[in-house]
């Protein structure tokens, strides 16, 4: 019997189409989910497949993420500034590059071993499973890059619930990371996100039985919500970092470092200098240097006007958060060029900006008679956040005293604050600093559970 070639070809095409349609239905093949349940389910499936890959493959996937994020560092920074209307593109590029290059990978995972009369015991760092990660509007892209690398280096999958006001740029970052993972042979939806993230979707993620760990980076509200979830939560909360300058400091370097730190990304990062407390005998010289470092010094009634504009209601005006110094000064009728990165104003020790996290390039300065007074005020201003503090001094006793008194997670000496997260200082980079829950500067090992494996009466080889 003659075969009808046309008929065979139609049937074959039909079968192929059906196979393709079926496989499309079963593959998640996406990074952004409308529904929390779908995202967690897909991340759970991805994590199980990911757990079967060896560490070398995990590193190849991380390398692919690093490359993709470096290639897109600028475009993502531009997207973030456009969407959030906060911060500086150049500084966000620096943060994105830092996160892509200096977030540790699998080398951060350490095994502990004991050997003795009874054999060998190992403790290994194992993944939790699926992590729900909440990220802030002030630092959208670098947080997603940093969290993704840390969490998957530890063998987890992650579902992000970014800040609603940064959802587009964060979800674009997640898509870029997702495609870098699949390109390197990793599973779909290992890193994914929610298309319309809200506080409600965050709550649903927290409560979802398929989520095994929560990582909350943001203000006190989200840390409290995460810690009330009934699950293990890593809380990276607000800071209000003081910088103290004592009479022994190199005031030229101190002025330079403080302007660099306090103006970085328009004061948005949680770790940057938020109030300066200077010992009187050095304060004038320090203030004198600030204008040479690109800062504008406010005086007299301008200080009152700016205070009223920023915090007249008792709360920081959110409209001004992350804006350029020039735009903020324009609000009270002062015109300066775009090269002015920081506004500085001398205030009393009870000024509200000393105690509020302003998140804008306006630095209050308090003069005090002695270093002891400076330390005491700095501890009060930091408010028990246990976050970050900075000191410029050449006196080891003063530095030790301040570090002991303030008890912050990060303590930076004689450098801009951001040296504490690996920018110009030794150590790796992180954008999730868990003060409230004590994990400190987070990395892959933070997102692991410890598992013990005991072999009795064997493998002691000495
Ligand atoms: P935010 O607290 O308003 O929001 C942070 C994230 O939490 C967002 O994704 C938001 O949608 C979510 N959120 C807020 N309340 C929630 C709730 N009740 N339940 C669930 N999710 C909730 O903070 P922000 O304005 O986006 O970011 C600025 C704050 O974050 C500052 O206080 C800053 O110091 C802090 N921060 C801390 C770190 C750190 O590592 N410790 C890093 C960056 C920013």
Short mmCIF file of C-alpha atoms and ligand atoms in Angstrom, two decimals:
data_model
loop_
_atom_site.label_atom_id
_atom_site.label_comp_id
_atom_site.label_asym_id
_atom_site.label_seq_id
_atom_site.Cartn_x
_atom_site.Cartn_y
_atom_site.Cartn_z
CA UNK A 1 0.00 0.00 0.00
CA UNK A 2 1.37 3.40 -1.00
CA UNK A 3 2.01 5.77 1.90
CA UNK A 4 0.42 9.18 1.60
CA UNK A 5 3.46 11.36 2.40
CA UNK A 6 1.38 14.49 2.83
CA UNK A 7 -0.86 12.74 5.37
CA UNK A 8 2.15 11.41 7.33
CA UNK A 9 3.72 14.83 7.47
CA UNK A 10 0.49 16.42 8.78
CA UNK A 11 0.12 13.76 11.48
CA UNK A 12 3.79 14.08 12.49
CA UNK A 13 3.46 17.87 12.77
CA UNK A 14 0.32 17.49 14.88
CA UNK A 15 2.04 15.05 17.25
CA UNK A 16 5.03 17.39 17.60
CA UNK A 17 2.74 20.33 18.37
CA UNK A 18 0.95 18.32 21.03
CA UNK A 19 4.24 17.26 22.66
CA UNK A 20 5.43 20.87 22.68
CA UNK A 21 2.16 22.15 24.13
CA UNK A 22 2.29 19.46 26.84
CA UNK A 23 5.85 20.29 27.79
CA UNK A 24 4.99 24.01 27.88
CA UNK A 25 2.22 23.26 30.35
CA UNK A 26 4.47 21.28 32.63
CA UNK A 27 7.48 23.62 32.48
CA UNK A 28 7.30 26.73 34.64
CA UNK A 29 9.97 28.45 32.53
CA UNK A 30 9.37 31.80 34.09
CA UNK A 31 10.70 34.14 36.69
CA UNK A 32 7.71 36.32 37.55
CA UNK A 33 4.49 34.90 38.98
CA UNK A 34 1.13 36.53 39.53
CA UNK A 35 0.27 34.10 42.24
CA UNK A 36 2.20 33.41 45.46
CA UNK A 37 1.24 29.71 45.49
CA UNK A 38 2.49 29.19 41.93
CA UNK A 39 5.77 30.96 42.70
CA UNK A 40 6.46 28.93 45.84
CA UNK A 41 5.52 25.69 44.13
CA UNK A 42 7.82 26.41 41.17
CA UNK A 43 10.66 27.50 43.48
CA UNK A 44 10.19 24.32 45.52
CA UNK A 45 10.47 22.16 42.40
CA UNK A 46 13.52 24.12 41.26
CA UNK A 47 15.23 23.74 44.62
CA UNK A 48 14.80 19.96 44.56
CA UNK A 49 16.46 19.79 41.12
CA UNK A 50 19.13 22.26 42.17
CA UNK A 51 20.00 20.16 45.22
CA UNK A 52 21.00 17.33 42.88
CA UNK A 53 23.63 19.43 41.12
CA UNK A 54 27.20 19.37 42.35
CA UNK A 55 28.99 22.38 43.82
CA UNK A 56 30.98 22.96 40.65
CA UNK A 57 27.75 23.38 38.69
CA UNK A 58 26.39 25.66 41.42
CA UNK A 59 29.50 27.85 41.00
CA UNK A 60 29.06 27.92 37.20
CA UNK A 61 25.50 29.15 37.71
CA UNK A 62 26.69 31.83 40.13
CA UNK A 63 29.38 32.90 37.67
CA UNK A 64 26.72 33.28 35.00
CA UNK A 65 24.62 35.44 37.40
CA UNK A 66 27.63 37.62 38.21
CA UNK A 67 28.35 38.20 34.52
CA UNK A 68 24.74 39.00 33.64
CA UNK A 69 24.43 41.44 36.53
CA UNK A 70 27.71 43.15 35.65
CA UNK A 71 26.61 43.50 32.03
CA UNK A 72 23.34 45.08 33.15
CA UNK A 73 24.63 47.07 36.15
CA UNK A 74 24.08 50.45 34.52
CA UNK A 75 20.77 49.84 32.84
CA UNK A 76 19.34 48.42 36.06
CA UNK A 77 20.66 51.41 38.03
CA UNK A 78 18.98 53.75 35.56
CA UNK A 79 15.72 51.81 35.80
CA UNK A 80 15.86 51.95 39.60
CA UNK A 81 16.36 55.72 39.74
CA UNK A 82 13.64 56.29 37.15
CA UNK A 83 11.12 54.08 38.90
CA UNK A 84 11.80 54.97 42.53
CA UNK A 85 12.79 58.61 41.93
CA UNK A 86 15.49 58.08 44.55
CA UNK A 87 19.27 58.01 44.56
CA UNK A 88 22.05 58.54 42.05
CA UNK A 89 22.62 56.41 38.97
CA UNK A 90 26.43 56.45 39.27
CA UNK A 91 26.31 55.29 42.89
CA UNK A 92 23.75 52.60 42.16
CA UNK A 93 26.00 51.30 39.37
CA UNK A 94 28.79 51.01 41.96
CA UNK A 95 26.49 49.13 44.35
CA UNK A 96 25.31 46.75 41.63
CA UNK A 97 28.88 45.98 40.60
CA UNK A 98 29.90 45.50 44.23
CA UNK A 99 27.02 43.06 44.81
CA UNK A 100 27.80 41.12 41.63
CA UNK A 101 31.55 40.88 42.28
CA UNK A 102 31.96 40.69 46.02
CA UNK A 103 29.03 38.66 47.31
CA UNK A 104 30.64 35.35 48.34
CA UNK A 105 29.66 32.16 46.52
CA UNK A 106 29.97 28.52 47.60
CA UNK A 107 33.45 29.13 49.05
CA UNK A 108 31.62 30.70 51.99
CA UNK A 109 30.24 27.32 53.04
CA UNK A 110 32.45 25.69 55.66
CA UNK A 111 32.40 22.20 57.03
CA UNK A 112 33.36 21.57 60.63
CA UNK A 113 34.98 18.25 61.51
CA UNK A 114 35.96 16.62 64.80
CA UNK A 115 37.94 13.46 65.10
CA UNK A 116 38.77 11.62 68.30
CA UNK A 117 38.62 8.29 70.12
CA UNK A 118 35.10 7.71 68.81
CA UNK A 119 35.68 8.42 65.14
CA UNK A 120 34.62 11.32 62.94
CA UNK A 121 31.82 13.88 63.16
CA UNK A 122 31.04 16.41 60.44
CA UNK A 123 28.81 19.45 60.49
CA UNK A 124 27.80 20.60 57.03
CA UNK A 125 25.97 23.71 55.88
CA UNK A 126 22.77 22.60 54.16
CA UNK A 127 20.08 24.61 52.37
CA UNK A 128 16.81 25.52 54.05
CA UNK A 129 14.78 25.04 50.86
CA UNK A 130 12.69 27.97 49.64
CA UNK A 131 13.42 31.43 51.02
CA UNK A 132 11.00 34.35 50.91
CA UNK A 133 13.07 37.51 50.50
CA UNK A 134 11.67 40.99 51.10
CA UNK A 135 13.72 43.86 49.68
CA UNK A 136 13.70 47.64 50.24
CA UNK A 137 12.94 50.49 47.84
CA UNK A 138 16.08 52.33 48.94
CA UNK A 139 18.39 49.66 47.62
CA UNK A 140 16.37 47.65 45.13
CA UNK A 141 18.79 46.08 42.63
CA UNK A 142 21.88 45.44 44.73
CA UNK A 143 19.71 43.71 47.37
CA UNK A 144 18.22 41.35 44.78
CA UNK A 145 21.65 40.56 43.29
CA UNK A 146 23.27 40.09 46.69
CA UNK A 147 20.43 37.99 48.14
CA UNK A 148 20.17 35.83 45.01
CA UNK A 149 23.87 34.94 45.02
CA UNK A 150 24.03 34.34 48.79
CA UNK A 151 20.86 32.27 48.91
CA UNK A 152 21.51 30.02 45.94
CA UNK A 153 25.20 29.61 46.83
CA UNK A 154 23.78 27.97 49.94
CA UNK A 155 21.62 25.66 47.80
CA UNK A 156 18.27 27.39 48.26
CA UNK A 157 15.62 28.72 45.89
CA UNK A 158 14.26 32.22 46.49
CA UNK A 159 10.97 33.99 45.90
CA UNK A 160 11.30 37.77 46.08
CA UNK A 161 8.60 40.15 47.22
CA UNK A 162 10.22 43.46 46.31
CA UNK A 163 9.01 46.84 47.51
CA UNK A 164 5.92 47.75 45.43
CA UNK A 165 7.52 51.03 44.40
CA UNK A 166 10.52 49.20 42.95
CA UNK A 167 8.74 46.17 41.49
CA UNK A 168 9.62 46.79 37.83
CA UNK A 169 13.36 47.24 38.26
CA UNK A 170 13.55 44.41 40.80
CA UNK A 171 11.57 42.04 38.63
CA UNK A 172 13.71 42.94 35.63
CA UNK A 173 16.74 42.00 37.76
CA UNK A 174 15.09 38.73 38.72
CA UNK A 175 14.41 37.99 35.03
CA UNK A 176 18.06 38.67 34.16
CA UNK A 177 19.21 36.40 36.99
CA UNK A 178 16.69 33.73 36.01
CA UNK A 179 17.88 33.67 32.44
CA UNK A 180 21.53 33.57 33.58
CA UNK A 181 20.66 30.52 35.69
CA UNK A 182 18.88 28.62 32.94
CA UNK A 183 21.59 29.56 30.43
CA UNK A 184 24.14 27.92 32.73
CA UNK A 185 22.02 24.77 33.00
CA UNK A 186 20.26 25.56 36.27
CA UNK A 187 16.57 24.94 36.90
CA UNK A 188 13.70 27.30 36.01
CA UNK A 189 12.28 29.47 38.78
CA UNK A 190 15.18 28.91 41.16
CA UNK A 191 15.06 32.69 41.61
CA UNK A 192 11.62 34.15 41.02
CA UNK A 193 9.39 37.01 42.07
CA UNK A 194 5.82 38.26 42.38
CA UNK A 195 4.49 40.47 39.59
CA UNK A 196 2.45 42.75 41.87
CA UNK A 197 4.16 42.55 45.24
CA UNK A 198 2.32 44.06 48.21
CA UNK A 199 2.37 43.73 51.98
CA UNK A 200 -0.44 41.16 51.52
CA UNK A 201 1.59 39.00 49.13
CA UNK A 202 4.50 39.24 51.60
CA UNK A 203 2.14 38.00 54.33
CA UNK A 204 1.00 35.10 52.13
CA UNK A 205 4.62 34.18 51.44
CA UNK A 206 5.43 34.27 55.16
CA UNK A 207 2.50 31.93 55.89
CA UNK A 208 3.07 29.56 52.96
CA UNK A 209 4.00 26.03 54.10
CA UNK A 210 6.40 25.75 51.14
CA UNK A 211 8.52 28.64 52.46
CA UNK A 212 11.17 27.51 54.93
CA UNK A 213 13.01 30.72 55.78
CA UNK A 214 12.27 34.44 55.62
CA UNK A 215 14.79 37.16 54.90
CA UNK A 216 13.38 40.62 55.54
CA UNK A 217 15.43 43.68 54.59
CA UNK A 218 13.75 46.99 55.38
CA UNK A 219 12.38 49.11 58.19
CA UNK A 220 11.07 48.03 61.60
CA UNK A 221 7.60 47.09 60.22
CA UNK A 222 8.76 44.32 57.95
CA UNK A 223 11.24 42.96 60.48
CA UNK A 224 8.47 42.75 63.08
CA UNK A 225 6.11 41.08 60.57
CA UNK A 226 8.77 38.53 59.61
CA UNK A 227 9.59 37.76 63.22
CA UNK A 228 5.90 37.28 64.04
CA UNK A 229 5.47 34.74 61.24
CA UNK A 230 6.21 31.68 63.34
CA UNK A 231 9.07 30.76 60.98
CA UNK A 232 12.79 31.27 61.20
CA UNK A 233 13.38 34.82 60.00
CA UNK A 234 16.49 36.86 59.32
CA UNK A 235 15.70 40.48 60.10
CA UNK A 236 17.82 43.23 58.55
CA UNK A 237 16.33 46.42 59.92
CA UNK A 238 16.77 50.17 60.02
CA UNK A 239 19.90 51.99 61.09
CA UNK A 240 20.78 55.54 62.05
CA UNK A 241 24.59 55.44 61.92
CA UNK A 242 26.40 58.16 63.87
CA UNK A 243 29.88 59.32 62.90
CA UNK A 244 32.06 60.63 65.71
CA UNK A 245 35.14 62.78 65.11
CA UNK A 246 37.44 63.31 68.06
CA UNK A 247 40.22 65.86 68.58
CA UNK A 248 42.94 63.44 67.39
CA UNK A 249 41.40 62.80 63.95
CA UNK A 250 42.92 63.76 60.62
CA UNK A 251 40.20 66.34 59.95
CA UNK A 252 41.04 66.73 56.25
CA UNK A 253 40.57 63.02 55.62
CA UNK A 254 37.58 62.87 57.98
CA UNK A 255 35.77 65.65 56.08
CA UNK A 256 36.44 63.93 52.78
CA UNK A 257 35.32 60.51 54.00
CA UNK A 258 32.18 61.87 55.68
CA UNK A 259 31.04 63.72 52.55
CA UNK A 260 31.69 60.60 50.45
CA UNK A 261 29.79 58.36 52.87
CA UNK A 262 26.85 60.61 53.79
CA UNK A 263 26.19 61.60 50.18
CA UNK A 264 26.58 58.12 48.70
CA UNK A 265 23.44 57.28 46.72
CA UNK A 266 21.89 60.36 48.36
CA UNK A 267 22.19 58.86 51.85
CA UNK A 268 19.84 55.94 51.04
CA UNK A 269 21.99 53.01 52.25
CA UNK A 270 21.20 51.91 55.79
CA UNK A 271 24.91 51.92 56.67
CA UNK A 272 25.83 55.49 55.72
CA UNK A 273 26.53 58.40 58.07
CA UNK A 274 23.26 59.92 59.25
CA UNK A 275 24.50 62.34 61.95
CA UNK A 276 27.91 63.76 62.81
CA UNK A 277 29.04 64.39 66.36
CA UNK A 278 32.32 66.30 66.58
CA UNK A 279 34.45 67.34 69.51
CA UNK A 280 34.47 71.16 69.72
CA UNK A 281 38.20 71.60 69.40
CA UNK A 282 38.19 70.05 65.90
CA UNK A 283 34.64 70.88 64.75
CA UNK A 284 35.35 74.29 63.17
CA UNK A 285 38.27 72.96 61.14
CA UNK A 286 36.10 70.07 60.01
CA UNK A 287 33.21 72.34 59.00
CA UNK A 288 35.70 74.52 57.15
CA UNK A 289 36.73 71.58 54.99
CA UNK A 290 33.22 70.47 54.11
CA UNK A 291 32.59 73.12 51.45
CA UNK A 292 35.88 72.17 49.78
CA UNK A 293 34.58 68.62 49.63
CA UNK A 294 31.44 69.57 47.72
CA UNK A 295 29.08 70.13 50.65
CA UNK A 296 26.84 73.18 51.21
CA UNK A 297 26.84 74.60 54.74
CA UNK A 298 23.49 75.95 55.93
CA UNK A 299 23.38 78.75 58.48
CA UNK A 300 20.88 80.67 60.66
CA UNK A 301 17.28 80.73 59.46
CA UNK A 302 18.03 78.35 56.58
CA UNK A 303 18.60 75.60 59.14
CA UNK A 304 15.16 76.22 60.67
CA UNK A 305 13.53 76.36 57.24
CA UNK A 306 15.09 73.09 56.10
CA UNK A 307 14.29 71.37 59.40
CA UNK A 308 10.67 72.46 59.04
CA UNK A 309 10.56 71.27 55.44
CA UNK A 310 12.06 67.86 56.18
CA UNK A 311 10.54 66.97 59.52
CA UNK A 312 8.06 69.74 60.42
CA UNK A 313 5.29 67.18 60.84
CA UNK A 314 7.33 65.11 63.29
CA UNK A 315 8.03 62.49 60.61
CA UNK A 316 10.48 62.59 57.70
CA UNK A 317 8.76 63.87 54.54
CA UNK A 318 8.93 60.83 52.25
CA UNK A 319 8.83 63.04 49.15
CA UNK A 320 12.38 64.14 49.90
CA UNK A 321 13.86 60.70 50.52
CA UNK A 322 16.77 59.95 48.20
CA UNK A 323 16.57 63.28 46.37
CA UNK A 324 19.69 65.23 45.32
CA UNK A 325 20.98 67.87 47.77
CA UNK A 326 20.35 70.57 45.15
CA UNK A 327 16.68 69.57 44.82
CA UNK A 328 16.21 69.55 48.60
CA UNK A 329 17.87 72.96 49.02
CA UNK A 330 15.70 74.36 46.23
CA UNK A 331 12.68 73.55 48.40
CA UNK A 332 13.74 76.38 50.73
CA UNK A 333 14.84 78.73 47.97
CA UNK A 334 18.56 77.96 47.89
CA UNK A 335 20.01 77.42 44.44
CA UNK A 336 23.17 75.35 44.10
CA UNK A 337 24.68 73.38 41.26
CA UNK A 338 24.31 69.61 40.81
CA UNK A 339 27.90 69.15 42.00
CA UNK A 340 26.77 69.85 45.59
CA UNK A 341 26.36 66.34 46.97
CA UNK A 342 25.55 67.09 50.61
CA UNK A 343 23.94 69.76 52.79
CA UNK A 344 25.46 70.12 56.25
CA UNK A 345 23.96 72.03 59.18
CA UNK A 346 24.98 72.58 62.78
CA UNK A 347 22.19 71.69 65.20
CA UNK A 348 21.69 71.09 68.91
CA UNK A 349 21.87 67.63 70.51
CA UNK A 350 18.06 67.36 70.66
CA UNK A 351 17.45 68.15 67.01
CA UNK A 352 15.02 65.58 65.50
CA UNK A 353 17.28 64.76 62.55
CA UNK A 354 19.88 63.43 64.97
CA UNK A 355 17.43 60.70 65.95
CA UNK A 356 15.56 60.06 62.67
CA UNK A 357 16.90 58.11 59.74
CA UNK A 358 16.58 60.87 57.13
CA UNK A 359 17.67 58.87 54.06
CA UNK A 360 18.57 62.08 52.21
CA UNK A 361 21.84 64.02 51.80
CA UNK A 362 21.30 66.43 54.69
CA UNK A 363 23.72 65.85 57.55
CA UNK A 364 23.09 67.31 61.02
CA UNK A 365 26.27 68.16 62.96
CA UNK A 366 26.41 68.43 66.75
CA UNK A 367 29.41 69.91 68.54
CA UNK A 368 30.20 68.56 72.01
CA UNK A 369 32.93 69.40 74.54
CA UNK A 370 34.59 65.98 74.91
CA UNK A 371 34.88 62.59 73.23
CA UNK A 372 32.95 61.03 76.13
CA UNK A 373 30.05 63.41 75.39
CA UNK A 374 30.31 62.49 71.70
CA UNK A 375 30.15 58.77 72.43
CA UNK A 376 27.22 59.19 74.80
CA UNK A 377 25.22 61.20 72.25
CA UNK A 378 26.14 58.80 69.41
CA UNK A 379 24.85 55.83 71.42
CA UNK A 380 21.57 57.68 72.02
CA UNK A 381 21.26 58.69 68.37
CA UNK A 382 21.90 55.14 67.14
CA UNK A 383 18.85 54.18 69.13
CA UNK A 384 19.79 50.57 69.86
CA UNK A 385 19.48 49.51 66.21
CA UNK A 386 22.84 47.74 66.59
CA UNK A 387 23.50 48.62 62.96
CA UNK A 388 26.52 50.76 62.02
CA UNK A 389 28.77 53.40 63.59
CA UNK A 390 31.80 55.27 62.29
CA UNK A 391 34.68 57.00 64.08
CA UNK A 392 37.52 59.22 62.94
CA UNK A 393 40.26 59.16 65.54
CA UNK A 394 43.88 58.23 66.10
CA UNK A 395 43.29 57.30 69.72
CA UNK A 396 42.92 53.54 70.15
CA UNK A 397 41.33 53.92 73.58
CA UNK A 398 38.66 56.23 72.20
CA UNK A 399 37.90 53.89 69.32
CA UNK A 400 37.75 50.87 71.62
CA UNK A 401 35.53 52.71 74.07
CA UNK A 402 33.10 53.81 71.35
CA UNK A 403 32.98 50.34 69.74
CA UNK A 404 32.27 48.75 73.13
CA UNK A 405 29.59 51.25 74.06
CA UNK A 406 27.68 51.31 70.79
CA UNK A 407 27.54 47.54 70.13
CA UNK A 408 26.80 47.93 66.41
CA UNK A 409 27.08 45.12 63.86
CA UNK A 410 29.47 47.24 61.78
CA UNK A 411 32.03 49.65 63.23
CA UNK A 412 34.16 51.56 60.73
CA UNK A 413 37.30 53.48 61.68
CA UNK A 414 38.89 56.29 59.64
CA UNK A 415 37.02 55.60 56.41
CA UNK A 416 33.67 56.25 54.77
CA UNK A 417 30.91 54.07 56.26
CA UNK A 418 30.64 51.93 53.14
CA UNK A 419 34.10 50.47 53.81
CA UNK A 420 32.11 48.32 56.23
CA UNK A 421 30.42 46.47 53.34
CA UNK A 422 33.57 45.83 51.35
CA UNK A 423 33.77 49.10 49.39
CA UNK A 424 37.30 50.27 50.00
CA UNK A 425 37.61 48.06 53.09
CA UNK A 426 38.55 44.42 53.47
CA UNK A 427 35.81 41.83 53.60
CA UNK A 428 32.97 40.70 51.39
CA UNK A 429 29.95 42.70 50.28
CA UNK A 430 26.47 42.39 51.65
CA UNK A 431 23.27 44.39 51.39
CA UNK A 432 21.39 42.55 54.11
CA UNK A 433 22.80 43.41 57.53
CA UNK A 434 20.93 41.48 60.14
CA UNK A 435 21.36 43.40 63.37
CA UNK A 436 18.04 42.60 65.10
CA UNK A 437 18.37 38.82 64.66
CA UNK A 438 22.14 38.74 65.07
CA UNK A 439 23.39 37.10 61.86
CA UNK A 440 25.27 40.31 61.09
CA UNK A 441 26.69 40.84 57.61
CA UNK A 442 24.90 38.07 55.74
CA UNK A 443 26.44 35.72 53.16
CA UNK A 444 25.76 32.19 51.87
CA UNK A 445 26.41 30.55 55.23
CA UNK A 446 23.71 32.71 56.85
CA UNK A 447 21.11 30.95 54.71
CA UNK A 448 22.04 27.42 55.75
CA UNK A 449 21.01 24.94 58.38
CA UNK A 450 23.64 22.97 60.20
CA UNK A 451 23.52 19.20 59.79
CA UNK A 452 25.64 16.78 61.77
CA UNK A 453 26.89 13.46 60.41
CA UNK A 454 28.52 11.04 62.86
CA UNK A 455 30.69 8.05 62.03
CA UNK A 456 31.54 6.10 65.15
CA UNK A 457 34.86 4.30 65.52
CA UNK A 458 36.08 4.98 62.02
CA UNK A 459 38.07 7.45 59.97
CA UNK A 460 40.32 8.65 62.73
CA UNK A 461 43.55 8.27 60.80
CA UNK A 462 46.17 9.29 63.39
P1 LIG B 1 10.10 49.51 54.25
O1 LIG B 1 10.18 48.92 55.62
O2 LIG B 1 9.06 50.49 53.96
O3 LIG B 1 9.93 48.34 53.18
C1 LIG B 1 10.85 47.30 53.08
C2 LIG B 1 10.18 46.10 52.47
O4 LIG B 1 9.29 45.54 53.41
C3 LIG B 1 9.32 46.41 51.25
O5 LIG B 1 9.43 45.37 50.32
C4 LIG B 1 7.93 46.50 51.81
O6 LIG B 1 6.95 46.23 50.85
C5 LIG B 1 7.97 45.44 52.90
N1 LIG B 1 7.08 45.62 54.03
C6 LIG B 1 6.91 46.74 54.76
N2 LIG B 1 6.07 46.49 55.80
C7 LIG B 1 5.73 45.19 55.71
C8 LIG B 1 4.88 44.32 56.48
N3 LIG B 1 4.22 44.75 57.55
N4 LIG B 1 4.76 43.04 56.10
C9 LIG B 1 5.44 42.58 55.02
N5 LIG B 1 6.25 43.35 54.24
C10 LIG B 1 6.38 44.63 54.59
O7 LIG B 1 11.55 50.12 53.97
P2 LIG B 1 12.10 50.83 52.66
O8 LIG B 1 11.66 52.24 52.66
O9 LIG B 1 11.82 50.00 51.49
O10 LIG B 1 13.65 50.75 52.96
C11 LIG B 1 14.29 51.61 53.86
C12 LIG B 1 14.53 50.98 55.19
O11 LIG B 1 15.20 49.73 55.05
C13 LIG B 1 15.42 51.85 56.05
O12 LIG B 1 14.93 51.83 57.36
C14 LIG B 1 16.77 51.17 55.95
O13 LIG B 1 17.62 51.41 57.05
C15 LIG B 1 16.37 49.72 55.88
N6 LIG B 1 17.39 48.90 55.26
C16 LIG B 1 18.07 48.02 56.02
C17 LIG B 1 19.05 47.23 55.46
C18 LIG B 1 19.84 46.28 56.31
O14 LIG B 1 20.61 45.50 55.71
N7 LIG B 1 19.72 46.26 57.61
C19 LIG B 1 19.35 47.34 54.11
C20 LIG B 1 18.65 48.26 53.33
C21 LIG B 1 17.65 49.03 53.92
#
